[in-house]
């Protein structure tokens, strides 16, 4: 058993996530969106861009909502944490389980896009693999942020809060862009540092000069919220009150 | 007496803030200990602080004052956690998983390899009467089945210290009997048990010591052994026997019932033999422990 990730917990999390209908519904739409757009020029990024992005994000939110509070509020987390395992390892296991479930849906959607592309005459582009890996880094970073919020927010409000923050920022961006066009550039620059960034540019077939920056930046967004989340969880009192 | 108690609370307090700004103590400088080979029960009305006391002992709650020790060490130490089992009052498990999956997960957390953990899971599920349901998702379990799963989880690591919070709530009579037997077996192999139950008759039958709690404070400790047992024997020919061998009824006859103080269960067979040899026709022998209900009302409710 690893100190950072408790794999039995990850496996159990993976299972519980895959046994609820929500992720499957969203995952289905995600897959269809990719398959419809799958073309021989897309190099796989069409799974994770355009309408695909929306379903990808919704899927991430569906998998990350209540990822910790589910267990803490039912009281099962307390039983698990009375076993010889650290809170850090449990946290890592929950996050890893969520990422595994997300990975599964990504592979399914990616395969659907790929099959559609082959049907339309694609001669395989190795960048297709890159797009899958990039998407995983991106999605895991968002899950990591959701998990971190889940270390102190009850029930599904981690997803709610993050959704609201994103919406508020988009709104702010819109307002600034119309009222003070001169500031739009500043806001855009700031946005590039707020939260995980779309890393697909690296696999973008039409753009010369492949940029790995956003993907590397997303790695930071996996690990920093992870560390912060564990620190928060370690300070919490975990006794459950009867419902 | 050299080895430290399995569980020890030293003047532990836990306070909660009230809405009006005041404070109240759910547990108020409570000290108690449970030694190996001992079954101890916490008794007290709802809200007495029994659950809070257990959670403080386990480190699930942080005490405002005092400290909790398990086997002389910090409850948070992983090596110590390996040795404890806890059954919370109303356990809820991930309802998408099966009972076996949850048991296997906990087996792995205890350090067993996947295969061993699985075998163990099957064994413990069978032991608590969940052989068939354990293959189904927990979403389909009844309250009592969840309670049984909780008991299996508490026992899974062969704990040296077991804490059970109202383990008999929701259990059927067979489940209660099995639970009693399990507790006695655990004690026989030297484990320590802290129990929290309202079923006084059960507590009476298995416990070595009862701690009466109210308002977060320890009101009194009662040693069960000190009281001994009473045997109540119903006779078919009481009056005839009284006329023939009056010396046998020194301690009194109540209608057709003979009541005797006895030191323990071992004293029953010789007593019965003696009575039969004297010509008694025995219809029923009942053993009555210390009258906990009486004691409870006296200590906790202040009635006499
Ligand atoms: N988180 C909390 N906030 C406020 N009051 C609490 C909290 N937890 C427990 N209490 C109160 O502490 C007292 C003791 O609770 P508990 O230990 O659960 O009692 P019981 O003896 O029934 O198990 C109760 O009055 C309960 O309402
Ligand atoms: Mg209680």
XYZ file of C-alpha atoms and ligand atoms in Angstrom:
575
model
C 0.000 0.000 0.000
C 1.399 3.322 -1.023
C 1.644 6.269 1.328
C 0.080 8.682 -1.142
C -2.659 6.550 -2.605
C -4.493 3.716 -0.892
C -5.318 1.480 -3.844
C -8.086 -0.575 -2.225
C -9.863 2.721 -1.509
C -9.249 3.810 -5.104
C -10.767 0.572 -6.378
C -13.835 0.919 -4.171
C -14.274 4.544 -5.264
C -13.958 3.538 -8.909
C -16.667 0.923 -8.396
C -19.102 3.194 -6.578
C -18.671 5.875 -9.228
C -19.317 3.412 -12.038
C -22.375 1.996 -10.344
C -24.357 5.193 -10.304
C -26.324 6.128 -13.413
C -25.304 9.810 -13.623
C -21.769 9.361 -14.952
C -22.977 6.815 -17.509
C -25.584 9.187 -18.881
C -23.090 12.027 -19.198
C -20.418 9.631 -20.450
C -22.785 8.467 -23.173
C -23.427 12.019 -24.379
C -19.696 12.684 -24.191
C -19.008 9.627 -26.346
C -21.671 10.499 -28.876
C -20.399 14.070 -29.133
C -16.918 12.750 -29.944
C -18.122 10.135 -32.412
C -20.224 12.658 -34.309
C -17.292 15.026 -34.708
C -14.614 12.383 -35.226
C -12.824 13.310 -38.439
C -9.608 12.346 -40.121
C -8.067 15.705 -39.373
C -8.889 16.030 -35.728
C -6.096 13.913 -34.230
C -8.470 12.994 -31.444
C -8.857 16.411 -29.940
C -12.406 16.637 -31.232
C -13.361 14.307 -28.352
C -12.304 16.964 -25.884
C -13.055 20.208 -27.675
C -16.190 22.013 -28.843
C -19.327 20.304 -27.486
C -17.030 17.532 -26.223
C -15.499 19.980 -23.744
C -18.858 20.642 -22.198
C -19.630 16.972 -21.645
C -16.105 16.342 -20.466
C -16.447 19.059 -17.821
C -19.920 17.883 -16.810
C -18.559 14.351 -16.489
C -15.722 15.578 -14.302
C -18.207 17.404 -12.096
C -20.456 14.332 -11.914
C -17.519 12.189 -10.804
C -16.091 14.783 -8.425
C -19.291 15.923 -6.710
C -19.318 14.752 -3.074
C -16.238 12.639 -3.714
C -15.172 12.935 -0.070
C -18.373 14.016 1.667
C -20.222 10.925 0.430
C -18.077 8.813 2.663
C -17.560 11.286 5.493
C -21.250 12.014 5.900
C -22.338 8.400 5.734
C -19.811 7.553 8.441
C -17.968 4.996 6.361
C -14.900 7.221 6.043
C -14.563 7.184 9.826
C -14.504 3.391 9.837
C -11.965 3.324 7.030
C -9.792 5.889 8.783
C -9.780 3.823 11.970
C -7.876 1.215 10.017
C -4.118 1.546 9.835
C -4.182 4.035 6.956
C -3.432 7.742 6.932
C -5.922 10.375 5.928
C -3.528 11.350 3.134
C -3.641 7.837 1.680
C -7.421 7.772 1.910
C -7.702 11.150 0.218
C -5.318 9.975 -2.501
C -7.384 6.826 -2.948
C -10.614 8.757 -3.388
C -9.001 11.103 -5.899
C -7.312 8.258 -7.782
C -10.570 6.285 -7.929
C -12.335 9.291 -9.422
C -9.518 9.750 -11.936
C -9.678 6.076 -12.915
C -13.408 6.338 -13.572
C -12.817 9.467 -15.609
C -10.033 7.703 -17.487
C -12.388 4.895 -18.419
C -14.971 7.269 -19.873
C -12.237 9.200 -21.690
C -10.917 6.034 -23.300
C -14.408 4.994 -24.370
C -15.150 8.418 -25.868
C -11.727 8.611 -27.447
C -12.172 5.165 -29.029
C -15.555 6.217 -30.385
C -14.025 9.313 -31.942
C -11.174 7.258 -33.315
C -13.502 4.664 -34.856
C -15.525 7.413 -36.467
C -12.338 8.949 -37.828
C -11.163 5.626 -39.239
C -14.563 5.138 -40.851
C -14.056 8.510 -42.504
C -10.666 7.499 -43.835
C -8.181 8.453 -41.124
C -4.737 6.946 -41.469
C -3.752 6.917 -37.814
C -2.033 9.981 -36.337
C 0.113 9.307 -33.233
C -1.073 12.633 -31.865
C -4.326 10.857 -31.117
C -2.631 9.243 -28.123
C -1.259 12.573 -27.027
C -4.759 14.046 -27.011
C -5.944 11.278 -24.698
C -3.078 11.760 -22.250
C -3.538 15.534 -22.307
C -7.233 15.150 -21.601
C -6.482 12.915 -18.637
C -4.092 15.432 -17.125
C -6.644 18.179 -17.631
C -9.545 16.189 -16.207
C -7.515 14.950 -13.234
C -6.550 18.527 -12.446
C -10.220 19.537 -12.291
C -11.005 16.494 -10.172
C -8.171 17.423 -7.863
C -9.645 20.900 -7.419
C -13.078 19.400 -6.718
C -11.617 16.974 -4.195
C -9.763 19.777 -2.442
C -13.008 21.744 -2.091
C -14.666 18.547 -0.886
C -12.224 18.413 2.018
C -14.270 21.115 3.736
C -17.533 21.590 1.823
C -20.521 19.369 2.664
C -22.381 17.063 0.315
C -22.147 18.032 -3.387
C -21.462 21.700 -2.706
C -17.856 21.258 -3.818
C -19.160 20.911 -7.378
C -21.739 23.644 -6.832
C -19.163 26.092 -5.505
C -16.696 25.428 -8.306
C -19.448 25.749 -10.914
C -20.491 29.080 -9.439
C -16.910 30.346 -9.367
C -16.427 29.444 -13.021
C -19.731 31.028 -14.048
C -18.963 34.165 -12.053
C -15.579 34.460 -13.726
C -17.043 34.030 -17.211
C -19.636 36.678 -16.380
C -16.979 39.030 -15.087
C -14.961 38.410 -18.202
C -17.958 39.284 -20.388
C -18.746 42.441 -18.453
C -15.169 43.663 -18.522
C -14.821 42.881 -22.218
C -17.877 44.999 -23.087
C -17.454 47.859 -20.624
C -13.668 48.181 -20.605
C -12.314 46.532 -23.758
C -8.877 47.810 -22.857
C -8.813 45.588 -19.739
C -9.920 42.460 -21.513
C -6.322 41.503 -22.205
C -5.440 41.706 -18.523
C -8.408 39.577 -17.506
C -7.522 37.048 -20.162
C -3.955 36.807 -18.890
C -5.198 36.299 -15.332
C -7.611 33.635 -16.560
C -4.692 31.699 -17.953
C -3.467 31.189 -14.394
C -6.777 30.536 -12.719
C -7.486 26.861 -12.640
C -6.451 24.053 -14.980
C -5.997 25.152 -18.587
C -7.109 23.482 -21.799
C -3.935 21.638 -22.894
C -5.248 20.467 -26.276
C -3.163 23.032 -28.097
C -0.273 20.579 -27.958
C -2.136 18.073 -30.146
C -3.783 20.690 -32.338
C -2.996 19.497 -35.883
C -3.388 22.831 -37.630
C -1.175 24.887 -35.341
C 2.558 24.887 -35.771
C 4.803 24.993 -32.688
C 3.293 22.557 -30.260
C 2.881 24.089 -26.820
C 3.205 21.814 -23.779
C 2.861 24.744 -21.347
C -0.804 24.334 -20.365
C -0.359 20.574 -19.844
C 2.613 21.094 -17.545
C 0.714 23.819 -15.743
C -2.175 21.379 -15.228
C 0.200 19.012 -13.466
C 0.649 21.760 -10.905
C -3.134 21.884 -10.588
C -3.189 18.195 -9.810
C -0.633 18.321 -7.034
C -1.124 21.680 -5.321
C -4.854 21.207 -4.537
C -4.006 17.663 -3.469
C -1.508 18.843 -0.873
C -3.828 21.621 0.296
C -6.793 19.249 0.495
C -4.880 16.728 2.600
C -3.735 19.498 4.945
C -7.339 20.615 5.413
C -8.621 17.078 5.927
C -5.932 16.365 8.495
C -7.213 19.192 10.669
C -10.840 18.123 10.567
C -12.778 16.374 13.266
C -14.469 13.446 11.627
C -17.093 12.114 14.002
C -20.397 11.797 12.238
C -23.651 12.990 13.734
C -26.610 10.755 13.204
C -28.578 11.842 10.162
C -1.120 -4.700 36.342
C 1.953 -3.468 34.511
C 0.587 -3.388 31.013
C -1.462 -0.275 30.304
C -5.255 -0.500 29.993
C -6.611 -1.237 26.545
C -8.587 1.970 26.732
C -8.174 4.896 29.029
C -9.808 8.288 29.222
C -8.143 10.765 31.546
C -10.376 13.657 32.591
C -11.605 14.092 29.050
C -13.998 16.916 28.233
C -15.813 17.840 25.066
C -17.755 21.073 24.928
C -20.102 22.402 22.305
C -21.138 25.986 21.807
C -24.827 26.678 22.080
C -26.744 29.007 19.804
C -27.270 31.517 22.578
C -23.494 31.826 22.955
C -23.213 29.611 26.008
C -21.415 26.292 26.225
C -22.364 22.861 27.331
C -20.275 19.819 28.004
C -21.287 16.652 26.137
C -18.562 14.900 28.142
C -17.332 16.470 31.348
C -13.913 15.470 32.759
C -14.661 11.829 32.303
C -12.128 9.230 33.384
C -12.519 5.549 32.720
C -10.519 2.528 31.761
C -11.113 -0.838 30.188
C -8.576 -3.591 30.758
C -7.881 -6.670 28.707
C -10.277 -9.539 29.312
C -12.972 -7.190 30.505
C -16.376 -6.219 29.153
C -17.460 -2.802 30.323
C -20.774 -1.144 29.557
C -21.707 2.512 29.432
C -25.250 3.078 30.625
C -27.139 6.301 30.660
C -30.076 8.166 29.140
C -30.053 9.467 25.580
C -27.664 12.367 25.342
C -25.608 11.229 28.337
C -22.433 11.416 26.257
C -21.860 7.705 25.633
C -21.285 7.998 21.897
C -19.182 11.118 22.383
C -17.029 9.298 24.934
C -16.369 6.492 22.468
C -15.532 8.881 19.668
C -13.160 10.753 21.942
C -11.435 7.504 22.840
C -11.003 6.696 19.162
C -9.689 10.131 18.223
C -12.676 10.795 15.952
C -13.377 13.781 18.161
C -10.704 16.022 19.601
C -10.987 16.550 23.340
C -11.033 20.098 24.711
C -9.255 18.834 27.803
C -7.761 15.586 29.018
C -6.477 12.782 26.864
C -7.404 9.408 25.467
C -4.989 6.484 25.369
C -5.323 3.123 23.691
C -2.891 0.472 24.894
C -0.983 3.296 26.515
C -0.464 5.089 23.210
C -1.938 7.787 21.052
C -5.159 6.556 19.366
C -3.919 8.013 16.088
C -0.934 5.665 15.851
C -1.387 3.248 12.964
C 0.041 0.296 14.897
C -2.594 0.839 17.572
C -5.417 1.190 15.083
C -4.552 -2.232 13.748
C -5.706 -3.619 17.095
C -9.084 -1.965 17.475
C -12.538 -2.631 16.141
C -15.382 -0.119 16.203
C -19.055 -0.597 15.527
C -20.777 2.801 15.340
C -24.381 3.314 16.394
C -25.954 3.596 12.957
C -23.440 2.446 10.372
C -24.028 3.397 6.761
C -21.946 1.932 3.995
C -21.501 2.819 0.326
C -24.785 1.508 -0.982
C -23.446 0.790 -4.472
C -21.069 -1.849 -3.083
C -21.881 -5.331 -1.863
C -21.276 -6.393 1.716
C -18.442 -8.647 0.581
C -16.782 -5.803 -1.287
C -16.853 -3.604 1.804
C -15.516 -6.413 3.998
C -12.771 -7.181 1.475
C -11.816 -3.516 1.319
C -11.437 -3.411 5.088
C -9.470 -6.640 5.068
C -7.030 -5.085 2.646
C -6.819 -1.961 4.786
C -5.887 -4.226 7.668
C -2.983 -5.474 5.587
C -4.302 -8.730 4.146
C -3.625 -9.516 0.509
C -6.613 -9.343 -1.780
C -7.205 -13.112 -1.849
C -6.904 -13.522 1.925
C -9.037 -10.465 2.503
C -11.723 -11.982 0.322
C -11.671 -15.334 2.141
C -11.846 -13.504 5.419
C -14.732 -11.394 4.155
C -16.715 -14.510 3.278
C -15.948 -16.101 6.639
C -17.031 -13.067 8.676
C -20.101 -12.424 6.544
C -21.183 -16.009 7.186
C -20.433 -15.678 10.879
C -22.801 -12.735 11.292
C -25.486 -14.435 9.215
C -24.994 -12.484 6.000
C -23.834 -15.326 3.745
C -26.426 -14.682 1.058
C -27.086 -10.924 1.449
C -23.366 -10.140 1.389
C -23.354 -10.778 -2.356
C -26.009 -8.153 -2.904
C -25.620 -4.394 -2.928
C -25.946 -2.744 0.449
C -28.759 -0.581 -0.929
C -30.978 -3.652 -0.512
C -30.104 -4.323 3.156
C -32.497 -3.988 6.071
C -31.498 -1.999 9.133
C -30.564 -5.138 11.020
C -28.481 -6.454 8.127
C -26.521 -3.214 8.027
C -26.020 -3.548 11.759
C -24.709 -7.075 11.266
C -22.340 -5.895 8.580
C -21.119 -3.268 11.039
C -20.445 -5.985 13.598
C -18.564 -8.082 11.039
C -16.421 -5.058 10.199
C -15.704 -4.401 13.852
C -14.559 -8.003 14.321
C -12.684 -8.344 11.049
C -9.210 -7.627 12.395
C -9.464 -9.899 15.448
C -9.322 -6.774 17.603
C -7.755 -6.612 21.039
C -10.089 -3.763 21.826
C -13.653 -3.602 20.614
C -15.950 -0.597 20.938
C -19.586 -1.209 20.132
C -22.132 1.588 20.142
C -25.597 0.134 20.644
C -24.780 -2.995 18.693
C -28.075 -4.683 19.436
C -30.256 -1.887 18.050
C -32.112 -3.339 15.086
C -30.950 -6.905 15.704
C -33.374 -9.794 15.931
C -33.297 -12.054 19.028
C -31.008 -14.581 17.323
C -28.674 -11.746 16.414
C -28.647 -10.527 20.008
C -27.825 -14.008 21.279
C -25.042 -14.405 18.715
C -23.680 -11.031 19.716
C -23.583 -12.057 23.373
C -21.763 -15.259 22.568
C -19.275 -13.384 20.438
C -18.550 -10.925 23.235
C -17.948 -13.704 25.706
C -15.597 -15.450 23.254
C -13.677 -12.259 22.708
C -13.246 -11.758 26.412
C -12.098 -15.342 26.778
C -9.210 -14.683 24.426
C -8.213 -11.606 26.357
C -9.798 -8.806 24.378
C -11.232 -5.699 25.998
C -14.749 -4.582 25.139
C -16.483 -1.273 25.705
C -20.173 -1.559 25.078
C -22.956 0.927 24.933
C -26.383 -0.612 25.044
C -29.855 -0.014 26.376
C -30.697 -3.674 26.577
C -30.135 -3.985 30.309
C -30.821 -7.708 30.331
C -28.004 -8.232 27.842
C -25.620 -5.974 29.688
C -26.450 -7.792 32.885
C -25.539 -11.132 31.433
C -22.152 -10.369 29.918
C -20.618 -7.322 31.544
C -17.979 -7.209 34.210
C -18.492 -3.569 35.004
C -21.127 -0.963 34.327
C -20.457 2.767 34.212
C -23.460 4.979 34.758
C -23.231 8.205 32.810
C -25.417 11.277 32.823
C -24.816 14.777 31.541
C -21.366 13.733 30.405
C -20.304 12.799 33.925
C -19.611 9.458 35.501
C -22.193 8.927 38.222
C -21.122 5.543 39.488
C -19.150 2.433 38.658
C -20.809 -0.846 39.409
C -18.912 -4.137 39.543
C -21.241 -6.871 38.355
C -19.365 -9.673 40.093
C -19.726 -7.991 43.461
C -23.465 -8.531 43.462
C -23.467 -12.177 42.559
C -26.545 -13.970 41.306
C -29.910 -14.898 42.626
C -31.570 -18.182 41.779
C -35.320 -18.326 41.700
C -36.660 -21.876 41.821
C -40.301 -22.679 41.255
C -41.484 -25.825 42.969
C -44.541 -27.982 42.402
C -44.592 -29.275 45.996
C -43.423 -26.218 47.939
C -45.752 -26.407 50.924
C -45.252 -30.140 51.389
C -41.482 -29.652 51.258
C -41.614 -26.754 53.691
C -43.411 -28.972 56.185
C -40.948 -31.801 55.722
C -37.552 -30.012 55.588
C -38.065 -26.474 56.929
C -34.295 -25.969 57.422
C -33.890 -25.722 53.629
C -36.007 -22.629 53.439
C -34.136 -20.406 55.818
C -33.834 -17.733 53.140
C -37.506 -17.667 52.571
C -40.225 -19.063 50.402
C -42.523 -16.839 48.408
C -45.589 -18.801 47.441
C -44.123 -21.683 45.505
C -40.875 -19.855 44.719
C -37.632 -20.357 46.529
C -35.113 -17.516 46.272
C -31.450 -18.036 47.042
C -28.322 -15.936 46.750
C -25.625 -17.894 44.951
C -21.999 -17.010 44.237
C -22.131 -17.894 40.545
C -23.525 -20.159 37.861
C -21.298 -23.023 39.057
C -23.367 -23.230 42.216
C -26.540 -24.114 40.346
C -26.081 -27.840 39.531
C -25.165 -28.850 43.117
C -28.043 -26.800 44.454
C -30.504 -28.479 42.112
C -29.093 -31.875 43.005
C -29.481 -31.192 46.693
C -33.067 -30.070 46.259
C -33.993 -33.072 44.170
C -32.439 -35.406 46.706
C -34.585 -33.747 49.355
C -37.630 -34.632 47.282
C -38.267 -31.267 45.581
C -40.195 -31.256 42.338
C -38.585 -28.476 40.336
C -40.647 -26.804 37.664
C -38.315 -23.923 36.757
C -34.930 -22.449 37.677
C -34.304 -18.830 36.823
C -31.089 -16.896 37.333
C -31.388 -13.228 38.086
C -28.402 -10.935 38.031
C -28.025 -7.680 39.858
C -31.192 -5.812 39.169
C -29.724 -3.316 36.730
C -33.017 -1.718 35.954
C -33.536 -0.951 39.606
C -29.978 0.296 39.901
C -30.354 2.400 36.778
C -33.497 4.082 38.004
C -31.862 4.681 41.354
C -28.567 6.114 40.089
C -29.562 7.812 36.889
C -33.119 8.894 37.559
C -32.627 9.443 41.286
C -35.560 7.206 42.192
C -35.565 4.877 45.147
N -21.673 18.280 17.168
C -22.464 18.540 18.210
N -22.959 19.766 18.416
C -23.746 20.033 19.464
N -24.125 19.126 20.368
C -23.678 17.872 20.227
C -22.824 17.514 19.145
N -22.535 16.203 19.264
C -23.186 15.769 20.372
N -23.869 16.754 20.952
C -24.689 16.651 22.182
O -23.885 16.009 23.158
C -24.702 15.223 24.010
C -24.140 13.807 24.094
O -24.374 13.138 22.879
P -24.092 11.587 22.670
O -22.725 11.301 23.120
O -24.421 11.265 21.258
O -25.144 10.917 23.645
P -25.514 9.383 23.864
O -25.218 9.108 25.287
O -26.985 9.284 23.593
O -24.711 8.567 22.925
C -26.094 15.277 23.445
O -26.832 16.234 24.186
C -25.886 15.748 22.027
O -27.002 16.432 21.565
Mg -25.318 7.311 21.390
